[in-house]
Short mmCIF file of C-alpha atoms in Angstrom, two decimals:
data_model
loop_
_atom_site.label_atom_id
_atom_site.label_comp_id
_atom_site.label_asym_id
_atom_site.label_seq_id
_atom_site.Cartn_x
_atom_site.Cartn_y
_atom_site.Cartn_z
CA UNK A 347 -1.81 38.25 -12.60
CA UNK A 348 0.06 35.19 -11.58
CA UNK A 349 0.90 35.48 -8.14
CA UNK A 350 4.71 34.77 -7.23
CA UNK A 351 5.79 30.85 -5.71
CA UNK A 352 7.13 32.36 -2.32
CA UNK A 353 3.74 34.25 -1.60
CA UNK A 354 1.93 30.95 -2.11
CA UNK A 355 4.43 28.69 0.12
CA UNK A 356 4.82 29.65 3.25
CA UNK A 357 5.98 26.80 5.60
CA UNK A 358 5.79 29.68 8.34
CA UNK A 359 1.74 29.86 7.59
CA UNK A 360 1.23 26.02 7.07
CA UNK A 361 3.12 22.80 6.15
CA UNK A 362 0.44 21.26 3.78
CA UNK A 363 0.52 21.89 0.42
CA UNK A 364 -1.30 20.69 -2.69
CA UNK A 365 0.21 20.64 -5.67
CA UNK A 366 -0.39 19.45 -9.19
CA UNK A 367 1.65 19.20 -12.74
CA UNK A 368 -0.34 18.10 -16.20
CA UNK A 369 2.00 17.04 -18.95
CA UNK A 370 1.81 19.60 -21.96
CA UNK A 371 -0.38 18.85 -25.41
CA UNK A 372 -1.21 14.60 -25.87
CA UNK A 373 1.74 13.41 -23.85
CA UNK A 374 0.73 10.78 -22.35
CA UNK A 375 2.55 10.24 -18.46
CA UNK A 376 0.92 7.06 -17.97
CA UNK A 377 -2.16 5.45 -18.99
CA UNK A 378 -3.26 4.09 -22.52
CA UNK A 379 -3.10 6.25 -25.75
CA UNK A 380 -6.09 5.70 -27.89
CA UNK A 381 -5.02 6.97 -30.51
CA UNK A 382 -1.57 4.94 -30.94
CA UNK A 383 -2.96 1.90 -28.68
CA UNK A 384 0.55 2.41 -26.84
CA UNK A 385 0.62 1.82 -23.18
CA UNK A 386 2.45 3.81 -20.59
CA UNK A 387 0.99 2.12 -17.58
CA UNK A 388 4.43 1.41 -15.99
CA UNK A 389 5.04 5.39 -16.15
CA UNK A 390 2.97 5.30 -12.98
CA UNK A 391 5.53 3.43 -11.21
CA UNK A 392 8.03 5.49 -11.92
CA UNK A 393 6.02 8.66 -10.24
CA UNK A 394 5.73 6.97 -7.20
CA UNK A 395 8.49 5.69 -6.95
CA UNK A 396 10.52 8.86 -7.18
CA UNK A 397 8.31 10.30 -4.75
CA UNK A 398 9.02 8.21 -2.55
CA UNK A 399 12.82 8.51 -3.02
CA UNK A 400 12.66 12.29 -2.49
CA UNK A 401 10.39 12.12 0.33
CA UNK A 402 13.43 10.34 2.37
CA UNK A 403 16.28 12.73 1.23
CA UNK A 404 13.98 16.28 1.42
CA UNK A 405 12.49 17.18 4.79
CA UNK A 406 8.83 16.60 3.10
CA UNK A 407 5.88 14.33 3.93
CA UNK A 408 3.81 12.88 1.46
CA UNK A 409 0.37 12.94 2.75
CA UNK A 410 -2.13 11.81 -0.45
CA UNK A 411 -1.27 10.99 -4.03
CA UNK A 412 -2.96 10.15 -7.62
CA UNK A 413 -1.40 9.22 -10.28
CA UNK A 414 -4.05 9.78 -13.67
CA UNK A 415 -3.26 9.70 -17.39
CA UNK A 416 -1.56 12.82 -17.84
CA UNK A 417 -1.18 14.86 -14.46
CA UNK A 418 -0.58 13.88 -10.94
CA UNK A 419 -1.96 15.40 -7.43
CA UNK A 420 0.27 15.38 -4.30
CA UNK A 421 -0.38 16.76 -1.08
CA UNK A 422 3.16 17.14 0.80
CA UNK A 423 3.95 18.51 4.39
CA UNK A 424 7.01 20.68 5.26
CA UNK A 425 8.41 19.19 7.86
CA UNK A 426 10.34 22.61 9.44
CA UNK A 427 11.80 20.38 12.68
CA UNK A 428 13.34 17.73 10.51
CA UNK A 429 14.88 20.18 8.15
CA UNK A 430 16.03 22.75 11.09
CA UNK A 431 17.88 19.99 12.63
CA UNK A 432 19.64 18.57 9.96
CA UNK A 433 23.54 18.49 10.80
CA UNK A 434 26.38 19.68 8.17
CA UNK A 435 27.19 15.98 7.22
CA UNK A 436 23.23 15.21 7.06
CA UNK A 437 23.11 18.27 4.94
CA UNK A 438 25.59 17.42 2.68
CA UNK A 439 24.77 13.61 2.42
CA UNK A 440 21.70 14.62 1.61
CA UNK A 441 22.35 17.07 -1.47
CA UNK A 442 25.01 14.85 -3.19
CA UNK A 443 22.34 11.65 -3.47
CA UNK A 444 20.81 14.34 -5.73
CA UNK A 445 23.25 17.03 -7.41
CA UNK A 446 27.24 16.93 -7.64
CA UNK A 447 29.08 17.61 -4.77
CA UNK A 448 31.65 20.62 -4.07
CA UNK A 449 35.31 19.50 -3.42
CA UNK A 450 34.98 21.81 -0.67
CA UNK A 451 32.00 19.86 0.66
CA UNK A 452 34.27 16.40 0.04
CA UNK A 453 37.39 18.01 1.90
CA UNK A 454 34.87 18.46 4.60
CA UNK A 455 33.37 15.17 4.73
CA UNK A 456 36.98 13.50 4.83
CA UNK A 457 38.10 15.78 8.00
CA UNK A 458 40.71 17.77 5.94
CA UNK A 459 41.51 21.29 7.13
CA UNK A 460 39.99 23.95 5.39
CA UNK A 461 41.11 27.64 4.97
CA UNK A 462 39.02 30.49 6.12
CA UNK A 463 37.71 31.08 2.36
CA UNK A 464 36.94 27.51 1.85
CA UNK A 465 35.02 27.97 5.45
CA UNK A 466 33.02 30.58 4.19
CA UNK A 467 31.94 28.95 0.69
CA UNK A 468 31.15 25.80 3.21
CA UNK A 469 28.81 27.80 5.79
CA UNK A 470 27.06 29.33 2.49
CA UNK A 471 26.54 26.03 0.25
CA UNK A 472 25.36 23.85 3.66
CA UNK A 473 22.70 27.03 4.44
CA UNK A 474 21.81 27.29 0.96
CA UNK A 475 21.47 23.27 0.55
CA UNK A 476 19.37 23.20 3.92
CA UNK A 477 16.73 25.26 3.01
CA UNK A 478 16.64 23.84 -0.41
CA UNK A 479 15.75 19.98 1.63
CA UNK A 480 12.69 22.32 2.61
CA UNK A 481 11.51 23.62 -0.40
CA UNK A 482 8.75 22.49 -2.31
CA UNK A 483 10.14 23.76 -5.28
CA UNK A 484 12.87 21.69 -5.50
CA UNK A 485 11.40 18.56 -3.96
CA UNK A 486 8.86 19.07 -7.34
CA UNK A 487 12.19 20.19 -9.79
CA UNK A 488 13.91 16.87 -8.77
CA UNK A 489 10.56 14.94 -9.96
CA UNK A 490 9.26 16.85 -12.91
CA UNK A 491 12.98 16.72 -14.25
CA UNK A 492 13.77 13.16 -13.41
CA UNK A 493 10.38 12.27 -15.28
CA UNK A 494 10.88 13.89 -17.96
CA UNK A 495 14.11 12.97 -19.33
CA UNK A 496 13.20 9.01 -18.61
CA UNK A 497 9.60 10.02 -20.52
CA UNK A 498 11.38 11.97 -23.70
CA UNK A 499 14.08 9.08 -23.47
CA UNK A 500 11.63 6.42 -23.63
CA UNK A 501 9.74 8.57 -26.75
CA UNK A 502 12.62 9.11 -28.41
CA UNK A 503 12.09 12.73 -28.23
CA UNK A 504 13.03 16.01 -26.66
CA UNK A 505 11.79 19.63 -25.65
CA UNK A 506 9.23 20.36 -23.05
CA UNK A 507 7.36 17.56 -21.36
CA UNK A 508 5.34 18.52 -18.40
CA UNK A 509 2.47 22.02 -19.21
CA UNK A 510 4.53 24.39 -16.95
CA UNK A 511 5.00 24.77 -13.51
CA UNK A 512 3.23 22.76 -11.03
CA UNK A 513 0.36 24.64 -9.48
CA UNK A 514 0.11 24.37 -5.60
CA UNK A 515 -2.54 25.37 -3.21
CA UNK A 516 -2.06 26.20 0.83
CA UNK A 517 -4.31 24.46 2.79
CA UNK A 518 -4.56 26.51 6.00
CA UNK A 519 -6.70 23.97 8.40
CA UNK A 520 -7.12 20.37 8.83
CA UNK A 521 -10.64 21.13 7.09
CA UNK A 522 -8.84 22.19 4.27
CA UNK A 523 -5.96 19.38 4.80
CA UNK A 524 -9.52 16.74 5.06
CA UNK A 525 -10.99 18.02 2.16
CA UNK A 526 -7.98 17.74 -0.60
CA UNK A 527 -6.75 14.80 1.00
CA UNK A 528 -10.35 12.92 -0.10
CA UNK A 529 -10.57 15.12 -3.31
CA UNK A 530 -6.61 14.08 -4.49
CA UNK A 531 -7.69 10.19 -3.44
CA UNK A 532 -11.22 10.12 -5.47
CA UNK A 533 -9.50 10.79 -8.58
CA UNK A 534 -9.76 7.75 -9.77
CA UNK A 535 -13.36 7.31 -8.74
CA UNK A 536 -14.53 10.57 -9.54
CA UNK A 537 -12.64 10.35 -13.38
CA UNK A 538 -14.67 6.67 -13.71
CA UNK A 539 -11.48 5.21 -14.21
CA UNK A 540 -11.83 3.13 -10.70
CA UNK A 541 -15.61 1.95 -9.45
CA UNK A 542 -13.72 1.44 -5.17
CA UNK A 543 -11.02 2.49 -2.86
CA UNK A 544 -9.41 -1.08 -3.69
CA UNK A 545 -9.34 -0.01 -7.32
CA UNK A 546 -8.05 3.05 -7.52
CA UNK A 547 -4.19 2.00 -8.62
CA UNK A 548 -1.22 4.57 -8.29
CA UNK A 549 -3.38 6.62 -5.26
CA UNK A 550 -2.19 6.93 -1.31
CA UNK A 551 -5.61 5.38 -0.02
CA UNK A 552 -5.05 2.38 -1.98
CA UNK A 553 -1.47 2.05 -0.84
CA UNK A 554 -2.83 2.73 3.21
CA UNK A 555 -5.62 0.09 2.37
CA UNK A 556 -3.55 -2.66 1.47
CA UNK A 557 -1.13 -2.10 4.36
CA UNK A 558 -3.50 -2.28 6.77
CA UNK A 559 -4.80 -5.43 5.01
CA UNK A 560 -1.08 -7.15 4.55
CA UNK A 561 1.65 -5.06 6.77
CA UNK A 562 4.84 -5.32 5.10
CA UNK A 563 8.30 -4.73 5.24
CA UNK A 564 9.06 -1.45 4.04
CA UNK A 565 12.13 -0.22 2.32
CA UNK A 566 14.35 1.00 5.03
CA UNK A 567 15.97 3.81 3.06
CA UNK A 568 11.87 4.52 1.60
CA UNK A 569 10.04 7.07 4.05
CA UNK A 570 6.52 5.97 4.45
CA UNK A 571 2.82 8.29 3.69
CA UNK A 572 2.90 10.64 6.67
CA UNK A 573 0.85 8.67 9.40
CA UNK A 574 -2.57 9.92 10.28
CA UNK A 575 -1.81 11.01 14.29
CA UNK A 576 -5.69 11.31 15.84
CA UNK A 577 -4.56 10.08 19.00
CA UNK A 578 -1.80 13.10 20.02
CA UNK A 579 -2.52 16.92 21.09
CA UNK A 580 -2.16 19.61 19.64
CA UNK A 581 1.33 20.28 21.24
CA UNK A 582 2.87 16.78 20.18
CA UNK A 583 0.84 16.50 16.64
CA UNK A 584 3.46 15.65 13.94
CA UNK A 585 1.09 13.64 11.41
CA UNK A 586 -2.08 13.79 9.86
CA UNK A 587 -4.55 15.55 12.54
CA UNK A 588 -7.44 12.70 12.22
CA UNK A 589 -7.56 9.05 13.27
CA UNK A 590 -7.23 6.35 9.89
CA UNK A 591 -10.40 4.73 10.82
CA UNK A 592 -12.60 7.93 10.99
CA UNK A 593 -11.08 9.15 7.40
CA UNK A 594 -11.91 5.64 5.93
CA UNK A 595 -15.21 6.05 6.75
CA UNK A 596 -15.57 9.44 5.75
CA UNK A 597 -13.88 8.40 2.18
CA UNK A 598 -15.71 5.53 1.77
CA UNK A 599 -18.83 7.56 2.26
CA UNK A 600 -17.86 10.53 0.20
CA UNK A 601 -16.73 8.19 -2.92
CA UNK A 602 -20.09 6.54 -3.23
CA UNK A 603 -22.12 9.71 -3.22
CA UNK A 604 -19.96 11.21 -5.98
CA UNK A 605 -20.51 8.14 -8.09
CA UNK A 606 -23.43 8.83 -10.03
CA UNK A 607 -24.62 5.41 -9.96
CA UNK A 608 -24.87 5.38 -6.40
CA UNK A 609 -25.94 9.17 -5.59
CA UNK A 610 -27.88 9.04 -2.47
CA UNK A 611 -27.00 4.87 -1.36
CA UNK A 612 -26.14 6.26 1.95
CA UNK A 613 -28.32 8.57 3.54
CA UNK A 614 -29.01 6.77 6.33
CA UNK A 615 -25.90 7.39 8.60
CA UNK A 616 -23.21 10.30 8.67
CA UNK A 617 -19.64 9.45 9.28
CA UNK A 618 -18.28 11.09 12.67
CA UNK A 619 -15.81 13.47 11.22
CA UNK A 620 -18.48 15.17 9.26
CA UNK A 621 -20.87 15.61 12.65
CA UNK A 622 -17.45 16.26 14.64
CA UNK A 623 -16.82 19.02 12.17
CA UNK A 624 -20.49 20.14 11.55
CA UNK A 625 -19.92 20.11 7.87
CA UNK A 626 -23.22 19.61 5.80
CA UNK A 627 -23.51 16.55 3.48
CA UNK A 628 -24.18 18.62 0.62
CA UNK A 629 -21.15 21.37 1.22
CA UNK A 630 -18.71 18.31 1.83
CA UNK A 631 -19.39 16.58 -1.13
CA UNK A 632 -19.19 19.74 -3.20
CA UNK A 633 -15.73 20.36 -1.85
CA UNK A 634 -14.26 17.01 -2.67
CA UNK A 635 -15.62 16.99 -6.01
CA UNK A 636 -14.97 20.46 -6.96
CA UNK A 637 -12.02 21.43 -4.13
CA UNK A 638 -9.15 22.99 -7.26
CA UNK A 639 -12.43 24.84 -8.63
CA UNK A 640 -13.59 26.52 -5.31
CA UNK A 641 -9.93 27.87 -4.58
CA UNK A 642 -7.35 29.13 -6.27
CA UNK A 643 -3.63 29.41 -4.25
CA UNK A 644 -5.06 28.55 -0.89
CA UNK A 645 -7.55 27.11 1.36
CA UNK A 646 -9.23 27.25 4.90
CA UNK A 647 -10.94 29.85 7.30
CA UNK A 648 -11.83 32.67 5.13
CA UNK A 649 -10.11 35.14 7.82
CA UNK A 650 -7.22 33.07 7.69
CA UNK A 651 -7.08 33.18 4.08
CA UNK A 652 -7.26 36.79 3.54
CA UNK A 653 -4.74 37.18 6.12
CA UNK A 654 -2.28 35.24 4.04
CA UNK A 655 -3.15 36.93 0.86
CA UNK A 656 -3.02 40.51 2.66
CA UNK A 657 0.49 38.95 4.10
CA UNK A 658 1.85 39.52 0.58
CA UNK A 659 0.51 42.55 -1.01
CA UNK A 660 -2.75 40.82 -2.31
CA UNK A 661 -6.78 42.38 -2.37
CA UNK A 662 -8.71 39.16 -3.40
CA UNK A 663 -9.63 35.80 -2.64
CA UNK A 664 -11.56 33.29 -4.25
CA UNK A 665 -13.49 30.24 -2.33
CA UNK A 666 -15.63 32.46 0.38
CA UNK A 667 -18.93 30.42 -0.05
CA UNK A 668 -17.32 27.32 -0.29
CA UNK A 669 -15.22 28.16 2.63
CA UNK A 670 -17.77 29.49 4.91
CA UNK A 671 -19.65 25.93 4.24
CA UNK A 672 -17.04 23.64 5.49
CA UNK A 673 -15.99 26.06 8.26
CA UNK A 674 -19.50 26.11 9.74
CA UNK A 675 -18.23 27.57 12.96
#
């Protein structure tokens, strides 16, 4: 039985989230169609480009992306701080870049008085708005919908675009958080559609690569990929839990070994987050080839996992052997 969206997000039992949406039948999001010899290579722009213009308006983090031929894999972060602290106006400046205003909402914003009902309807649309700047769901509504109008408009078509709804897995630990983040940004490699990390267009390691290489001036109104933040504790951690340099070595590893022209080229030399983490070579590799197999709606310690599942009425999990072998400890 399909199990219901608010038992699988929980910001409450971690802010990461994968999540993934396939377009339905032989639509084609981006990529080349064989069959037509059309192109829809500059459909990839568009993805990222909208997620990137959500990303600054929801309280959401884009960790990883990958944008392939007819689905796309995003791992976002709830950020429960930002969107807790939002103000009224923030709230409200917010919603309207995105859906039609209220006129109670503009006699607000233009310092007219308001009446007790009109106070009321206020208090309810801001708290209703707020936690929607949260939500996952809506974050992915805003992009599925936005995507597929401009894809059916492009087509010269209507009906349904995207498969259904987007799919999302909890990841419960940064090994989960390491282990989708490398399996969303191998797409490319993985698929055979890229041969290296400087490749593999339309993905989030690509994107970090190149700024690193050639820092440049962002958009200002464009949020940035959610920083990796190593260097802070526990207490004051706000970004990705690793240090940049330690998860390009680890990717850089991990994509060669799941090429199959180069299966076993580097033996010789483990990267440190894998002997940090005491994670075997061969139970790494297997998750970041195989991580949306392994798991269904979530991921991490296996206690921590059925605690979720038994958090909402559930009896089963799936992933236990694959959990238990990159959670050594």
């Amino acid at each position: 039985m399909t199990t219901a969206r608010r038992q699988l997000i929980d910001a409450e039992s971690t802010p990461f989230y994968h999540v993934i949406n396939r377009c339905v039948r032989r639509a084609f999001l981006c990529g080349e169609d064989a069959l037509s010899g059309r192109s829809y290579e500059h459909r990839r722009g568009w993805i990222v480009d909208k997620i990137r213009q959500l990303s600054s308006i929801f309280c959401i983090d884009v960790c990883a992306y990958a944008v392939m031929s007819n689905h796309y894999h995003l791992v976002l972060k709830i950020d429960l701080a930002a969107q807790q602290s939002l103000s009224p106006f923030e709230v409200i400046e917010r919603w309207t870049l995105l859906f039609s205003g209220n006129p109670v909402t503009a006699k607000f914003l233009k310092g007219d008085s308001l009446s007790e009902g009109e106070r009321i309807l206020l208090d309810t649309l801001i708290s209703d708005w707020q936690e929607r700047l949260g939500s996952i769901s809506w974050f992915m509504r805003c992009l599925n919908e936005d995507i597929a109008r401009k894809a059916n408009r492009e087509d010269g078509c209507k009906g349904v675009f995207w498969e259904g709804r987007f799919k999302s897995q909890a990841l419960l630990d940064e090994q989960a958080l390491l282990a989708c983040m490398m399996y969303v940004d191998l797409n490319p490699i993985r698929a055979g559609i890229a041969d290296s990390l400087q490749t593999s267009d339309y993905t989030s390691i690509k994107e970090r690569i190149e700024e690193v290489a050639e820092p440049t001036t962002a958009n200002a109104s464009l949020k940035p990929l959610l920083q990796f933040d190593g260097a802070a504790t526990a207490a004051e951690q706000s970004g990705i839990p690793f240090h940049f340099a330690d998860y390009l070595e680890l990717i850089d590893w991990t994509g060669r070994a799941v090429r199959e022209d180069k299966r076993g080229f580097i033996a010789c030399s483990r990267p440190k987050l894998l002997l940090e983490l005491g994670i075997s070579d061969d139970a790494w590799i297997t998750s970041t080839k195989e991580f949306r197999r392994q798991y269904s709606g979530m991921s991490g310690r296996w206690d921590a996992m059925c605690a979720m599942k038994a958090k909402y009425g559930g009896k089963w999990c799936r992933g236990k052997q694959q959990s238990q072998a990159i959670h050594p400890h």
